[in-house]
Amino acid sequence: MSSDEVPHQGVLRPAPESFLSGELISAISRDGIDHHRRGLLRGAFGAAVAAMAGSAVASDPDIVTPPEWSRTLGKPVATNPYGLPSLYEQNIIRRQSPGLTQTDQASVAFTPLQSMFGMITPSGLHFERHHQGWVDIDPRRHRLMINGLVDTPVVFTMEELMRMPSVSRMHFLECGANTALEWGNSAVPTVQYTHGMLSGSEWTGVPLSLLLERAGYDRRAQFLLAEGADGSSMTRTINMENALDDAIVAYGQNGEMLRPEQGYPLRLVVPGVQGVSWVKWLRRLEVGDMPYAAKDEASHYVDLMPDGSQRQYTAIQEAKSVITAPSAGQKLQTKGYYCITGLAWSGRGTVTKVEVSVDGGRNWREARLEGPVLPKMLTRFNFDWVWQGDAALLQSRVHDSTGYIQPQRAELVAVRGTRSIYHNNAIQTWRIAPSGEVDNVQLG
Amino acid sequence: MSSWARWSALFIAGFCCSLAAASDYPEAVLDIGRPATAEEVSAWDIDVRPDFKGLPAGSGSVEDGETLWLEQCALCHGDFGDSNEVFSPIVLGNVTDEDMTAGRVASLTDPAVVRTTLMKVATVSTLWDYINRAMPWNAPKSLSPDEVYALVAYLLQLGYIVDYDFVLSDENIADVQALMPNRNGMTMDHGLWSVGGEPDVVGSACTRDCDVDTTVTSFIPDYAMNAHGNLKDQVRDYGPFPGVQTAPVSSAVVESQPAEAAAPEATLMANGCSGCHRLEGALVGPGFDAIRERYRGQDVADYLTDKIKNGGSGVWGSMPMPPMAQVEDGAVAELVGWLLETN
């Protein structure tokens, strides 16, 4: 921005770092703010305020003249009986990646992570991934059947399922193909498309273990088939270990019923496991003694290795993190303080630490974890940064409760090559140009 | 991390998070739900496993499969299962006699070779199960078991796994399994099946002066930055990080042509039309451009309304259009009006 341009409303200029010494800025950038540096910062801010008091600052017309919303009668209650976001939030929607798929029924709409806060995904922004379109099922005609290696095959209505003891748990949901486009090179322009098959929700339903006990499942069975009621009747083999541990047959999402795009009125929740196994419009569970080699575990969702073998029944989403803002496609407007923010999660447990690098992974400092930090759920992290206007390479790296550390892309590719499509949990790099523009890059 | 530490971490995680067992609730909980009837189980238990448990008796010839394929499958998959217009190719060669003998498709290691279904799939049961439950695309579960056998037989013949005079049945499908080109191509030797599985790659804990190559080796070139639309419009525009303008900013207002009425895209999407019809060019059914061209200026509103509501076939080819009875009258009128340019 040239000096004679009007600054963006609400952005203070000159930026506070103009009153800081270069030495102090680099010390904070490198090592963060300690008690001594905070004192130096306060002193510098005081000097800045004093300097500005003496200068003529034009008054803000939005303060001086009452805006129209301060001078009118507001709208009545229940104008929108089901509430909607503000008119000013229309950019924040799910989007498709052009050319990714040839039909809109076997496709993806990505979540706009770049504009979101906290750890909960609003249900209307939850990413969509369907294999043969979505359906809106009449809950009075929906049934769940449990059969296979059980004492008695059983059927439940929705009324019966909703009568049973319920649990509510917060868990992340990530598609196994999230970040799939980025194995070989930087391919898509924003975090919505690189990481937007990711969500965090509170799920409510019946513990799957309880339903299996109701049917009298064979204690030796290792596998469970989950099947949908939609046209695709999609199936996936579930590890009985997950099924008995923390899986939920869910009807609730963030306090209301599931959205149709998320499987209304019933879906499987398998915490820590890739989204394709969270079968939507769930109609049947079959207890079995061998895996089922369904289409989405024999042709798709198999991870091709450099030796030509395909890893089958890959399920767990290993620990991963990404900076959501600033991220590619965004622009830093002035030098000075920024709160770098992002998400971290692990399908094997709990996030224990997130580190951020601003120099492409050479040096790392710990980020603040915002609470609550829950197992197999998104964790929001924040990181203080004073930008001096130089080029920078932003990365985040997560550690989880098993001791696992998120790998660099080069480390992952060295073992798995670039053609495995699924389970890309590599460290993501965002490049900041001196202009403030951020783009998606890969290093080394 | 030592394996002891990993297992103890796993134990703690399991201990703290496992959901309750039935013994934690009054016994009456287990009275909820009712036994399924045998008829109900057989109606829904349609899966076919790799050991062919669940496979109904029946048979179908390659020849019958070819006829069915051309009628119901070729529009999306191509006459020979090789099209990538709508879906990934099912058959495309790339399998050698050596592969057939070894049960491993060597060309899977070649990045220049397009991966097809028959190169990847290890289990013939997968083909049977999937076609039976989910195909055709717009009319799933409409095929009889014999038709599914015939279609699987046709695909196997396209892949030179069986001869043209082959008849596939529940009796000989296990013999076909022994011929599948990539039957030995899958592995479960990885850590992603179980929550306690061993990771194959773990990152570094280094925090200072780490030995990493920070050379930028890949980025999106300027000409491609607008391929996903203007990024400025995809971000909250008043926050600390507004979006980058990637669409060209035009300095002059372009005089617009008295354009055709915009396509009612929301209606097309909401009612599932766009699953089979594109605005331009055929997909499963004819493109809307061709439909508009054929009926331009004709008084056929009632005819098109009937076609949408009740379906039909034979006008644009043998692929039937299913009845779209669920589309509301207002939406049908909007679509017909748009097609005939009378809105």
PDB file of N, CA, C and O in Angstrom, chain A residues 16 20 22 27 47 76 102 143 148 169 238 244-245 264 271 280 298 301-302 340 350 358 368 374 390 422:
ATOM      1  N   PRO A  16       2.462  -0.724  15.088  1.00  0.00           N
ATOM      2  CA  PRO A  16       3.249  -0.620  16.324  1.00  0.00           C
ATOM      3  C   PRO A  16       4.720  -0.968  16.119  1.00  0.00           C
ATOM      4  O   PRO A  16       5.580  -0.373  16.768  1.00  0.00           O
ATOM      5  N   LEU A  20       9.309  -0.109  17.296  1.00  0.00           N
ATOM      6  CA  LEU A  20      10.129  -1.112  17.973  1.00  0.00           C
ATOM      7  C   LEU A  20      11.497  -1.164  17.320  1.00  0.00           C
ATOM      8  O   LEU A  20      11.621  -0.937  16.113  1.00  0.00           O
ATOM      9  N   GLY A  22      14.677  -3.001  15.751  1.00  0.00           N
ATOM     10  CA  GLY A  22      14.850  -4.217  14.946  1.00  0.00           C
ATOM     11  C   GLY A  22      15.291  -5.373  15.811  1.00  0.00           C
ATOM     12  O   GLY A  22      14.843  -6.509  15.634  1.00  0.00           O
ATOM     13  N   ALA A  27      14.117 -10.646  18.284  1.00  0.00           N
ATOM     14  CA  ALA A  27      14.115 -11.473  19.489  1.00  0.00           C
ATOM     15  C   ALA A  27      12.731 -12.077  19.720  1.00  0.00           C
ATOM     16  O   ALA A  27      12.599 -13.251  20.050  1.00  0.00           O
ATOM     17  N   ALA A  47       4.968   5.024  23.759  1.00  0.00           N
ATOM     18  CA  ALA A  47       5.579   6.059  22.945  1.00  0.00           C
ATOM     19  C   ALA A  47       4.764   6.260  21.672  1.00  0.00           C
ATOM     20  O   ALA A  47       4.559   7.390  21.217  1.00  0.00           O
ATOM     21  N   PRO A  76     -38.538  -8.209  13.517  1.00  0.00           N
ATOM     22  CA  PRO A  76     -39.173  -8.979  14.603  1.00  0.00           C
ATOM     23  C   PRO A  76     -38.512 -10.333  14.834  1.00  0.00           C
ATOM     24  O   PRO A  76     -37.785 -10.825  13.949  1.00  0.00           O
ATOM     25  N   GLN A 102     -16.373 -35.369 -12.568  1.00  0.00           N
ATOM     26  CA  GLN A 102     -17.195 -35.050 -13.733  1.00  0.00           C
ATOM     27  C   GLN A 102     -18.683 -35.062 -13.441  1.00  0.00           C
ATOM     28  O   GLN A 102     -19.467 -34.647 -14.258  1.00  0.00           O
ATOM     29  N   ARG A 143     -34.881 -47.872   9.095  1.00  0.00           N
ATOM     30  CA  ARG A 143     -34.623 -48.943  10.066  1.00  0.00           C
ATOM     31  C   ARG A 143     -33.129 -49.218  10.116  1.00  0.00           C
ATOM     32  O   ARG A 143     -32.414 -49.015   9.129  1.00  0.00           O
ATOM     33  N   GLY A 148     -25.684 -61.126  10.851  1.00  0.00           N
ATOM     34  CA  GLY A 148     -24.388 -61.786  10.744  1.00  0.00           C
ATOM     35  C   GLY A 148     -24.142 -62.678  11.946  1.00  0.00           C
ATOM     36  O   GLY A 148     -25.059 -63.391  12.383  1.00  0.00           O
ATOM     37  N   ARG A 169     -20.384 -36.937  22.010  1.00  0.00           N
ATOM     38  CA  ARG A 169     -18.920 -36.838  21.988  1.00  0.00           C
ATOM     39  C   ARG A 169     -18.499 -35.925  20.845  1.00  0.00           C
ATOM     40  O   ARG A 169     -19.105 -35.952  19.770  1.00  0.00           O
ATOM     41  N   ILE A 238     -15.440 -52.316   9.193  1.00  0.00           N
ATOM     42  CA  ILE A 238     -14.993 -51.611  10.397  1.00  0.00           C
ATOM     43  C   ILE A 238     -14.252 -52.609  11.292  1.00  0.00           C
ATOM     44  O   ILE A 238     -14.688 -53.752  11.447  1.00  0.00           O
ATOM     45  N   LEU A 244     -16.103 -51.516  19.234  1.00  0.00           N
ATOM     46  CA  LEU A 244     -16.383 -51.748  20.656  1.00  0.00           C
ATOM     47  C   LEU A 244     -15.833 -50.637  21.534  1.00  0.00           C
ATOM     48  O   LEU A 244     -16.238 -50.484  22.678  1.00  0.00           O
ATOM     49  N   ASP A 245     -14.892 -49.859  21.010  1.00  0.00           N
ATOM     50  CA  ASP A 245     -14.241 -48.839  21.833  1.00  0.00           C
ATOM     51  C   ASP A 245     -15.093 -47.571  21.923  1.00  0.00           C
ATOM     52  O   ASP A 245     -15.741 -47.317  22.934  1.00  0.00           O
ATOM     53  N   TYR A 264     -28.678 -38.028   7.509  1.00  0.00           N
ATOM     54  CA  TYR A 264     -29.974 -38.041   8.188  1.00  0.00           C
ATOM     55  C   TYR A 264     -30.799 -39.252   7.771  1.00  0.00           C
ATOM     56  O   TYR A 264     -30.901 -39.511   6.583  1.00  0.00           O
ATOM     57  N   PRO A 271     -14.627 -42.690  15.586  1.00  0.00           N
ATOM     58  CA  PRO A 271     -13.638 -41.663  15.901  1.00  0.00           C
ATOM     59  C   PRO A 271     -12.224 -42.068  15.480  1.00  0.00           C
ATOM     60  O   PRO A 271     -11.796 -43.208  15.705  1.00  0.00           O
ATOM     61  N   LYS A 280     -23.017 -43.159   6.005  1.00  0.00           N
ATOM     62  CA  LYS A 280     -24.194 -42.299   6.144  1.00  0.00           C
ATOM     63  C   LYS A 280     -25.458 -43.069   5.779  1.00  0.00           C
ATOM     64  O   LYS A 280     -25.404 -44.077   5.096  1.00  0.00           O
ATOM     65  N   ALA A 298     -11.373 -51.772  -2.150  1.00  0.00           N
ATOM     66  CA  ALA A 298     -10.718 -52.717  -3.065  1.00  0.00           C
ATOM     67  C   ALA A 298     -10.312 -52.044  -4.370  1.00  0.00           C
ATOM     68  O   ALA A 298      -9.358 -52.459  -5.024  1.00  0.00           O
ATOM     69  N   TYR A 301      -9.842 -45.998  -2.151  1.00  0.00           N
ATOM     70  CA  TYR A 301      -9.404 -46.022  -0.746  1.00  0.00           C
ATOM     71  C   TYR A 301      -8.418 -47.161  -0.488  1.00  0.00           C
ATOM     72  O   TYR A 301      -8.414 -47.775   0.577  1.00  0.00           O
ATOM     73  N   VAL A 302      -7.615 -47.484  -1.503  1.00  0.00           N
ATOM     74  CA  VAL A 302      -6.434 -48.338  -1.307  1.00  0.00           C
ATOM     75  C   VAL A 302      -5.233 -47.448  -1.632  1.00  0.00           C
ATOM     76  O   VAL A 302      -5.285 -46.639  -2.552  1.00  0.00           O
ATOM     77  N   ILE A 340      -1.336 -16.071  14.312  1.00  0.00           N
ATOM     78  CA  ILE A 340      -1.393 -17.204  13.389  1.00  0.00           C
ATOM     79  C   ILE A 340      -2.258 -18.273  14.048  1.00  0.00           C
ATOM     80  O   ILE A 340      -2.045 -18.605  15.219  1.00  0.00           O
ATOM     81  N   THR A 350      -4.719 -37.834  21.496  1.00  0.00           N
ATOM     82  CA  THR A 350      -4.910 -36.429  21.825  1.00  0.00           C
ATOM     83  C   THR A 350      -3.715 -35.615  21.344  1.00  0.00           C
ATOM     84  O   THR A 350      -2.579 -36.092  21.374  1.00  0.00           O
ATOM     85  N   VAL A 358       8.299 -20.155  11.088  1.00  0.00           N
ATOM     86  CA  VAL A 358       8.072 -19.102  10.085  1.00  0.00           C
ATOM     87  C   VAL A 358       9.214 -19.080   9.073  1.00  0.00           C
ATOM     88  O   VAL A 358       9.275 -18.210   8.214  1.00  0.00           O
ATOM     89  N   ARG A 368       0.089 -21.874  21.373  1.00  0.00           N
ATOM     90  CA  ARG A 368      -0.874 -22.064  22.471  1.00  0.00           C
ATOM     91  C   ARG A 368      -1.992 -22.988  22.013  1.00  0.00           C
ATOM     92  O   ARG A 368      -2.566 -22.774  20.946  1.00  0.00           O
ATOM     93  N   LEU A 374      -9.388 -32.517  23.279  1.00  0.00           N
ATOM     94  CA  LEU A 374     -10.126 -33.774  23.430  1.00  0.00           C
ATOM     95  C   LEU A 374      -9.556 -34.841  22.504  1.00  0.00           C
ATOM     96  O   LEU A 374      -9.021 -34.522  21.440  1.00  0.00           O
ATOM     97  N   ASP A 390       9.019  -9.202   5.680  1.00  0.00           N
ATOM     98  CA  ASP A 390       9.926 -10.039   4.894  1.00  0.00           C
ATOM     99  C   ASP A 390       9.212 -11.292   4.394  1.00  0.00           C
ATOM    100  O   ASP A 390       8.188 -11.698   4.944  1.00  0.00           O
ATOM    101  N   TYR A 422      -4.352 -41.345  -0.740  1.00  0.00           N
ATOM    102  CA  TYR A 422      -4.968 -41.212   0.577  1.00  0.00           C
ATOM    103  C   TYR A 422      -3.929 -40.960   1.684  1.00  0.00           C
ATOM    104  O   TYR A 422      -2.746 -41.217   1.507  1.00  0.00           O
TER     105      TYR A 422
END
